[in-house]
Amino acid sequence: MKIFESSIVPYSGNSFLSFDMLYDDVKRFLKDNKIQYQVDVLPNKGCTPEVPWTIIRVQKIISIYFAYNKMFKIEFDEGYTGKLKNGIYIGMPIEEALSIDPTLAYNEEEEDYGSEEGYWMEDNLETEKVMSITIFIKELLDDDLFFTYEWAK
């Protein structure tokens, strides 16, 4: 299915999903195209502010995150065949990905790699291959800005 094949574009989305889409837009697109999905809610109890995140999970391959119905993050997992513009893709050896993007740096706290190009990547420790690629809105890079949720209003 083409939704699982299109290029991944940091700060933007892919050919079918973009950060200017609202929750209802995404659900309508998935229903219209007969694409199965499930919805989860992270209540974020105890956080300040306590803003629940709604996640649309598309066949365990794409997870789309929303706050106040505004999309802020898309995670592409195993089974997604699209690539970043630099050629990095899920299933690629992590060492090859690191050589392609010299800005990738390991984040001990999150146990992933962050790129100055606007994406995060996780690797599988057993296979030493890229396991997921996550893109997001620019506000997510600044906790003080992101957690005001002004971007979502």
JSON list of C-alpha atoms in Angstrom, two decimals:
[
{"chain": "A", "resi": 1, "resn": "MET", "atom": "CA", "xyz": [0.00, 0.00, 0.00]},
{"chain": "A", "resi": 2, "resn": "LYS", "atom": "CA", "xyz": [1.40, 3.39, -1.02]},
{"chain": "A", "resi": 3, "resn": "ILE", "atom": "CA", "xyz": [0.94, 5.01, 2.42]},
{"chain": "A", "resi": 4, "resn": "PHE", "atom": "CA", "xyz": [3.69, 2.68, 3.66]},
{"chain": "A", "resi": 5, "resn": "GLU", "atom": "CA", "xyz": [6.07, 3.48, 0.79]},
{"chain": "A", "resi": 6, "resn": "SER", "atom": "CA", "xyz": [6.26, 7.25, 0.37]},
{"chain": "A", "resi": 7, "resn": "SER", "atom": "CA", "xyz": [9.27, 9.39, 1.27]},
{"chain": "A", "resi": 8, "resn": "ILE", "atom": "CA", "xyz": [9.65, 10.61, 4.85]},
{"chain": "A", "resi": 9, "resn": "VAL", "atom": "CA", "xyz": [10.07, 14.39, 5.01]},
{"chain": "A", "resi": 10, "resn": "PRO", "atom": "CA", "xyz": [11.19, 15.92, 8.36]},
{"chain": "A", "resi": 11, "resn": "TYR", "atom": "CA", "xyz": [8.98, 18.73, 9.70]},
{"chain": "A", "resi": 12, "resn": "SER", "atom": "CA", "xyz": [6.44, 17.89, 6.98]},
{"chain": "A", "resi": 13, "resn": "GLY", "atom": "CA", "xyz": [5.20, 14.26, 6.83]},
{"chain": "A", "resi": 14, "resn": "ASN", "atom": "CA", "xyz": [4.93, 11.96, 3.82]},
{"chain": "A", "resi": 15, "resn": "SER", "atom": "CA", "xyz": [2.82, 12.05, 0.65]},
{"chain": "A", "resi": 16, "resn": "PHE", "atom": "CA", "xyz": [-0.33, 11.16, 2.60]},
{"chain": "A", "resi": 17, "resn": "LEU", "atom": "CA", "xyz": [0.15, 12.61, 6.08]},
{"chain": "A", "resi": 18, "resn": "SER", "atom": "CA", "xyz": [1.24, 16.15, 6.92]},
{"chain": "A", "resi": 19, "resn": "PHE", "atom": "CA", "xyz": [1.54, 18.11, 10.13]},
{"chain": "A", "resi": 20, "resn": "ASP", "atom": "CA", "xyz": [-1.18, 20.52, 9.02]},
{"chain": "A", "resi": 21, "resn": "MET", "atom": "CA", "xyz": [-3.74, 17.68, 9.14]},
{"chain": "A", "resi": 22, "resn": "LEU", "atom": "CA", "xyz": [-6.03, 17.49, 12.14]},
{"chain": "A", "resi": 23, "resn": "TYR", "atom": "CA", "xyz": [-7.14, 14.32, 13.93]},
{"chain": "A", "resi": 24, "resn": "ASP", "atom": "CA", "xyz": [-10.46, 14.12, 12.04]},
{"chain": "A", "resi": 25, "resn": "ASP", "atom": "CA", "xyz": [-8.68, 14.69, 8.69]},
{"chain": "A", "resi": 26, "resn": "VAL", "atom": "CA", "xyz": [-6.44, 11.68, 9.31]},
{"chain": "A", "resi": 27, "resn": "LYS", "atom": "CA", "xyz": [-9.29, 9.44, 10.45]},
{"chain": "A", "resi": 28, "resn": "ARG", "atom": "CA", "xyz": [-11.34, 10.44, 7.38]},
{"chain": "A", "resi": 29, "resn": "PHE", "atom": "CA", "xyz": [-8.39, 9.73, 5.06]},
{"chain": "A", "resi": 30, "resn": "LEU", "atom": "CA", "xyz": [-7.84, 6.29, 6.61]},
{"chain": "A", "resi": 31, "resn": "LYS", "atom": "CA", "xyz": [-11.55, 5.38, 6.47]},
{"chain": "A", "resi": 32, "resn": "ASP", "atom": "CA", "xyz": [-11.94, 6.63, 2.89]},
{"chain": "A", "resi": 33, "resn": "ASN", "atom": "CA", "xyz": [-8.97, 4.47, 1.84]},
{"chain": "A", "resi": 34, "resn": "LYS", "atom": "CA", "xyz": [-10.12, 1.46, 3.88]},
{"chain": "A", "resi": 35, "resn": "ILE", "atom": "CA", "xyz": [-6.91, 1.42, 5.93]},
{"chain": "A", "resi": 36, "resn": "GLN", "atom": "CA", "xyz": [-7.21, -0.31, 9.30]},
{"chain": "A", "resi": 37, "resn": "TYR", "atom": "CA", "xyz": [-6.14, 1.58, 12.41]},
{"chain": "A", "resi": 38, "resn": "GLN", "atom": "CA", "xyz": [-6.69, 1.74, 16.14]},
{"chain": "A", "resi": 39, "resn": "VAL", "atom": "CA", "xyz": [-6.76, 4.69, 18.51]},
{"chain": "A", "resi": 40, "resn": "ASP", "atom": "CA", "xyz": [-4.97, 4.87, 21.86]},
{"chain": "A", "resi": 41, "resn": "VAL", "atom": "CA", "xyz": [-4.91, 7.70, 24.39]},
{"chain": "A", "resi": 42, "resn": "LEU", "atom": "CA", "xyz": [-1.98, 8.55, 26.67]},
{"chain": "A", "resi": 43, "resn": "PRO", "atom": "CA", "xyz": [-3.61, 10.51, 29.51]},
{"chain": "A", "resi": 44, "resn": "ASN", "atom": "CA", "xyz": [-0.31, 12.08, 30.69]},
{"chain": "A", "resi": 45, "resn": "LYS", "atom": "CA", "xyz": [-1.62, 12.06, 34.27]},
{"chain": "A", "resi": 46, "resn": "GLY", "atom": "CA", "xyz": [0.58, 14.04, 36.61]},
{"chain": "A", "resi": 47, "resn": "CYS", "atom": "CA", "xyz": [2.17, 16.08, 33.82]},
{"chain": "A", "resi": 48, "resn": "THR", "atom": "CA", "xyz": [1.97, 19.84, 33.83]},
{"chain": "A", "resi": 49, "resn": "PRO", "atom": "CA", "xyz": [-0.07, 20.71, 31.93]},
{"chain": "A", "resi": 50, "resn": "GLU", "atom": "CA", "xyz": [-2.01, 17.46, 31.85]},
{"chain": "A", "resi": 51, "resn": "VAL", "atom": "CA", "xyz": [-2.74, 17.23, 28.11]},
{"chain": "A", "resi": 52, "resn": "PRO", "atom": "CA", "xyz": [-3.74, 13.80, 26.80]},
{"chain": "A", "resi": 53, "resn": "TRP", "atom": "CA", "xyz": [-2.14, 12.60, 23.57]},
{"chain": "A", "resi": 54, "resn": "THR", "atom": "CA", "xyz": [-4.23, 10.66, 21.08]},
{"chain": "A", "resi": 55, "resn": "ILE", "atom": "CA", "xyz": [-2.35, 8.16, 18.92]},
{"chain": "A", "resi": 56, "resn": "ILE", "atom": "CA", "xyz": [-3.63, 6.66, 15.69]},
{"chain": "A", "resi": 57, "resn": "ARG", "atom": "CA", "xyz": [-1.78, 3.40, 15.07]},
{"chain": "A", "resi": 58, "resn": "VAL", "atom": "CA", "xyz": [-1.92, 2.26, 11.46]},
{"chain": "A", "resi": 59, "resn": "GLN", "atom": "CA", "xyz": [-1.30, -1.51, 11.25]},
{"chain": "A", "resi": 60, "resn": "LYS", "atom": "CA", "xyz": [1.63, -1.28, 13.74]},
{"chain": "A", "resi": 61, "resn": "ILE", "atom": "CA", "xyz": [3.64, 0.45, 10.99]},
{"chain": "A", "resi": 62, "resn": "ILE", "atom": "CA", "xyz": [2.80, 4.14, 11.49]},
{"chain": "A", "resi": 63, "resn": "SER", "atom": "CA", "xyz": [1.90, 5.90, 14.76]},
{"chain": "A", "resi": 64, "resn": "ILE", "atom": "CA", "xyz": [0.48, 9.42, 14.48]},
{"chain": "A", "resi": 65, "resn": "TYR", "atom": "CA", "xyz": [0.46, 11.58, 17.63]},
{"chain": "A", "resi": 66, "resn": "PHE", "atom": "CA", "xyz": [-1.99, 14.41, 18.40]},
{"chain": "A", "resi": 67, "resn": "ALA", "atom": "CA", "xyz": [-2.52, 16.92, 21.19]},
{"chain": "A", "resi": 68, "resn": "TYR", "atom": "CA", "xyz": [-5.67, 19.04, 21.10]},
{"chain": "A", "resi": 69, "resn": "ASN", "atom": "CA", "xyz": [-6.41, 17.31, 17.76]},
{"chain": "A", "resi": 70, "resn": "LYS", "atom": "CA", "xyz": [-3.23, 18.79, 16.22]},
{"chain": "A", "resi": 71, "resn": "MET", "atom": "CA", "xyz": [-0.65, 16.37, 14.80]},
{"chain": "A", "resi": 72, "resn": "PHE", "atom": "CA", "xyz": [2.85, 16.76, 16.26]},
{"chain": "A", "resi": 73, "resn": "LYS", "atom": "CA", "xyz": [4.74, 13.51, 15.64]},
{"chain": "A", "resi": 74, "resn": "ILE", "atom": "CA", "xyz": [4.76, 10.57, 13.22]},
{"chain": "A", "resi": 75, "resn": "GLU", "atom": "CA", "xyz": [6.67, 7.37, 13.98]},
{"chain": "A", "resi": 76, "resn": "PHE", "atom": "CA", "xyz": [7.44, 4.98, 11.13]},
{"chain": "A", "resi": 77, "resn": "ASP", "atom": "CA", "xyz": [8.22, 1.42, 12.22]},
{"chain": "A", "resi": 78, "resn": "GLU", "atom": "CA", "xyz": [9.31, -1.91, 10.73]},
{"chain": "A", "resi": 79, "resn": "GLY", "atom": "CA", "xyz": [7.24, -2.61, 7.63]},
{"chain": "A", "resi": 80, "resn": "TYR", "atom": "CA", "xyz": [7.52, 0.97, 6.35]},
{"chain": "A", "resi": 81, "resn": "THR", "atom": "CA", "xyz": [9.54, 1.04, 3.14]},
{"chain": "A", "resi": 82, "resn": "GLY", "atom": "CA", "xyz": [9.75, 4.78, 2.45]},
{"chain": "A", "resi": 83, "resn": "LYS", "atom": "CA", "xyz": [13.07, 6.58, 2.86]},
{"chain": "A", "resi": 84, "resn": "LEU", "atom": "CA", "xyz": [14.36, 9.91, 4.07]},
{"chain": "A", "resi": 85, "resn": "LYS", "atom": "CA", "xyz": [15.71, 12.23, 1.35]},
{"chain": "A", "resi": 86, "resn": "ASN", "atom": "CA", "xyz": [19.25, 11.24, 2.38]},
{"chain": "A", "resi": 87, "resn": "GLY", "atom": "CA", "xyz": [18.45, 7.57, 1.65]},
{"chain": "A", "resi": 88, "resn": "ILE", "atom": "CA", "xyz": [18.15, 6.30, 5.24]},
{"chain": "A", "resi": 89, "resn": "TYR", "atom": "CA", "xyz": [15.42, 3.70, 5.65]},
{"chain": "A", "resi": 90, "resn": "ILE", "atom": "CA", "xyz": [14.09, 1.22, 8.22]},
{"chain": "A", "resi": 91, "resn": "GLY", "atom": "CA", "xyz": [16.11, -1.99, 8.07]},
{"chain": "A", "resi": 92, "resn": "MET", "atom": "CA", "xyz": [19.33, -0.26, 7.00]},
{"chain": "A", "resi": 93, "resn": "PRO", "atom": "CA", "xyz": [22.43, -1.15, 9.05]},
{"chain": "A", "resi": 94, "resn": "ILE", "atom": "CA", "xyz": [22.83, 1.53, 11.75]},
{"chain": "A", "resi": 95, "resn": "GLU", "atom": "CA", "xyz": [26.50, 2.05, 10.87]},
{"chain": "A", "resi": 96, "resn": "GLU", "atom": "CA", "xyz": [25.53, 2.87, 7.28]},
{"chain": "A", "resi": 97, "resn": "ALA", "atom": "CA", "xyz": [22.92, 5.38, 8.50]},
{"chain": "A", "resi": 98, "resn": "LEU", "atom": "CA", "xyz": [25.48, 7.01, 10.79]},
{"chain": "A", "resi": 99, "resn": "SER", "atom": "CA", "xyz": [27.89, 7.39, 7.87]},
{"chain": "A", "resi": 100, "resn": "ILE", "atom": "CA", "xyz": [25.18, 8.96, 5.67]},
{"chain": "A", "resi": 101, "resn": "ASP", "atom": "CA", "xyz": [24.14, 11.59, 8.25]},
{"chain": "A", "resi": 102, "resn": "PRO", "atom": "CA", "xyz": [27.12, 12.84, 10.29]},
{"chain": "A", "resi": 103, "resn": "THR", "atom": "CA", "xyz": [24.79, 14.97, 12.45]},
{"chain": "A", "resi": 104, "resn": "LEU", "atom": "CA", "xyz": [23.20, 11.86, 14.03]},
{"chain": "A", "resi": 105, "resn": "ALA", "atom": "CA", "xyz": [24.05, 11.80, 17.73]},
{"chain": "A", "resi": 106, "resn": "TYR", "atom": "CA", "xyz": [23.12, 9.19, 20.32]},
{"chain": "A", "resi": 107, "resn": "ASN", "atom": "CA", "xyz": [20.77, 10.38, 23.09]},
{"chain": "A", "resi": 108, "resn": "GLU", "atom": "CA", "xyz": [21.43, 8.30, 26.23]},
{"chain": "A", "resi": 109, "resn": "GLU", "atom": "CA", "xyz": [18.20, 9.38, 27.93]},
{"chain": "A", "resi": 110, "resn": "GLU", "atom": "CA", "xyz": [15.91, 8.50, 25.02]},
{"chain": "A", "resi": 111, "resn": "GLU", "atom": "CA", "xyz": [18.11, 5.65, 23.73]},
{"chain": "A", "resi": 112, "resn": "ASP", "atom": "CA", "xyz": [17.83, 6.89, 20.16]},
{"chain": "A", "resi": 113, "resn": "TYR", "atom": "CA", "xyz": [19.73, 8.96, 17.62]},
{"chain": "A", "resi": 114, "resn": "GLY", "atom": "CA", "xyz": [18.79, 12.55, 16.83]},
{"chain": "A", "resi": 115, "resn": "SER", "atom": "CA", "xyz": [19.63, 14.33, 13.60]},
{"chain": "A", "resi": 116, "resn": "GLU", "atom": "CA", "xyz": [20.04, 18.04, 12.97]},
{"chain": "A", "resi": 117, "resn": "GLU", "atom": "CA", "xyz": [18.05, 17.29, 9.81]},
{"chain": "A", "resi": 118, "resn": "GLY", "atom": "CA", "xyz": [14.84, 16.95, 11.87]},
{"chain": "A", "resi": 119, "resn": "TYR", "atom": "CA", "xyz": [14.32, 13.28, 12.70]},
{"chain": "A", "resi": 120, "resn": "TRP", "atom": "CA", "xyz": [15.02, 10.66, 15.36]},
{"chain": "A", "resi": 121, "resn": "MET", "atom": "CA", "xyz": [15.96, 7.08, 14.73]},
{"chain": "A", "resi": 122, "resn": "GLU", "atom": "CA", "xyz": [15.98, 3.96, 16.90]},
{"chain": "A", "resi": 123, "resn": "ASP", "atom": "CA", "xyz": [18.08, 0.90, 16.27]},
{"chain": "A", "resi": 124, "resn": "ASN", "atom": "CA", "xyz": [17.56, -2.75, 17.12]},
{"chain": "A", "resi": 125, "resn": "LEU", "atom": "CA", "xyz": [20.45, -3.79, 19.37]},
{"chain": "A", "resi": 126, "resn": "GLU", "atom": "CA", "xyz": [20.29, -7.42, 18.20]},
{"chain": "A", "resi": 127, "resn": "THR", "atom": "CA", "xyz": [20.22, -6.80, 14.44]},
{"chain": "A", "resi": 128, "resn": "GLU", "atom": "CA", "xyz": [22.10, -3.45, 14.53]},
{"chain": "A", "resi": 129, "resn": "LYS", "atom": "CA", "xyz": [19.62, -2.06, 12.01]},
{"chain": "A", "resi": 130, "resn": "VAL", "atom": "CA", "xyz": [17.39, 1.01, 11.96]},
{"chain": "A", "resi": 131, "resn": "MET", "atom": "CA", "xyz": [14.13, 0.00, 13.67]},
{"chain": "A", "resi": 132, "resn": "SER", "atom": "CA", "xyz": [12.13, 3.24, 13.48]},
{"chain": "A", "resi": 133, "resn": "ILE", "atom": "CA", "xyz": [12.27, 6.80, 12.15]},
{"chain": "A", "resi": 134, "resn": "THR", "atom": "CA", "xyz": [10.32, 9.59, 13.83]},
{"chain": "A", "resi": 135, "resn": "ILE", "atom": "CA", "xyz": [9.58, 13.04, 12.44]},
{"chain": "A", "resi": 136, "resn": "PHE", "atom": "CA", "xyz": [7.91, 15.89, 14.29]},
{"chain": "A", "resi": 137, "resn": "ILE", "atom": "CA", "xyz": [7.01, 19.56, 14.38]},
{"chain": "A", "resi": 138, "resn": "LYS", "atom": "CA", "xyz": [9.90, 21.95, 15.11]},
{"chain": "A", "resi": 139, "resn": "GLU", "atom": "CA", "xyz": [8.35, 22.94, 18.46]},
{"chain": "A", "resi": 140, "resn": "LEU", "atom": "CA", "xyz": [9.03, 19.43, 19.77]},
{"chain": "A", "resi": 141, "resn": "LEU", "atom": "CA", "xyz": [12.76, 20.24, 19.86]},
{"chain": "A", "resi": 142, "resn": "ASP", "atom": "CA", "xyz": [12.22, 22.81, 22.65]},
{"chain": "A", "resi": 143, "resn": "ASP", "atom": "CA", "xyz": [10.52, 21.37, 25.76]},
{"chain": "A", "resi": 144, "resn": "ASP", "atom": "CA", "xyz": [9.70, 24.83, 27.13]},
{"chain": "A", "resi": 145, "resn": "LEU", "atom": "CA", "xyz": [7.93, 25.74, 23.89]},
{"chain": "A", "resi": 146, "resn": "PHE", "atom": "CA", "xyz": [6.35, 22.35, 23.19]},
{"chain": "A", "resi": 147, "resn": "PHE", "atom": "CA", "xyz": [4.79, 21.81, 26.61]},
{"chain": "A", "resi": 148, "resn": "THR", "atom": "CA", "xyz": [3.01, 25.16, 26.55]},
{"chain": "A", "resi": 149, "resn": "TYR", "atom": "CA", "xyz": [0.89, 23.60, 23.78]},
{"chain": "A", "resi": 150, "resn": "GLU", "atom": "CA", "xyz": [0.51, 27.06, 22.23]},
{"chain": "A", "resi": 151, "resn": "TRP", "atom": "CA", "xyz": [1.42, 25.46, 18.87]},
{"chain": "A", "resi": 152, "resn": "ALA", "atom": "CA", "xyz": [-1.76, 23.37, 19.10]},
{"chain": "A", "resi": 153, "resn": "LYS", "atom": "CA", "xyz": [-4.20, 26.23, 19.65]}
]
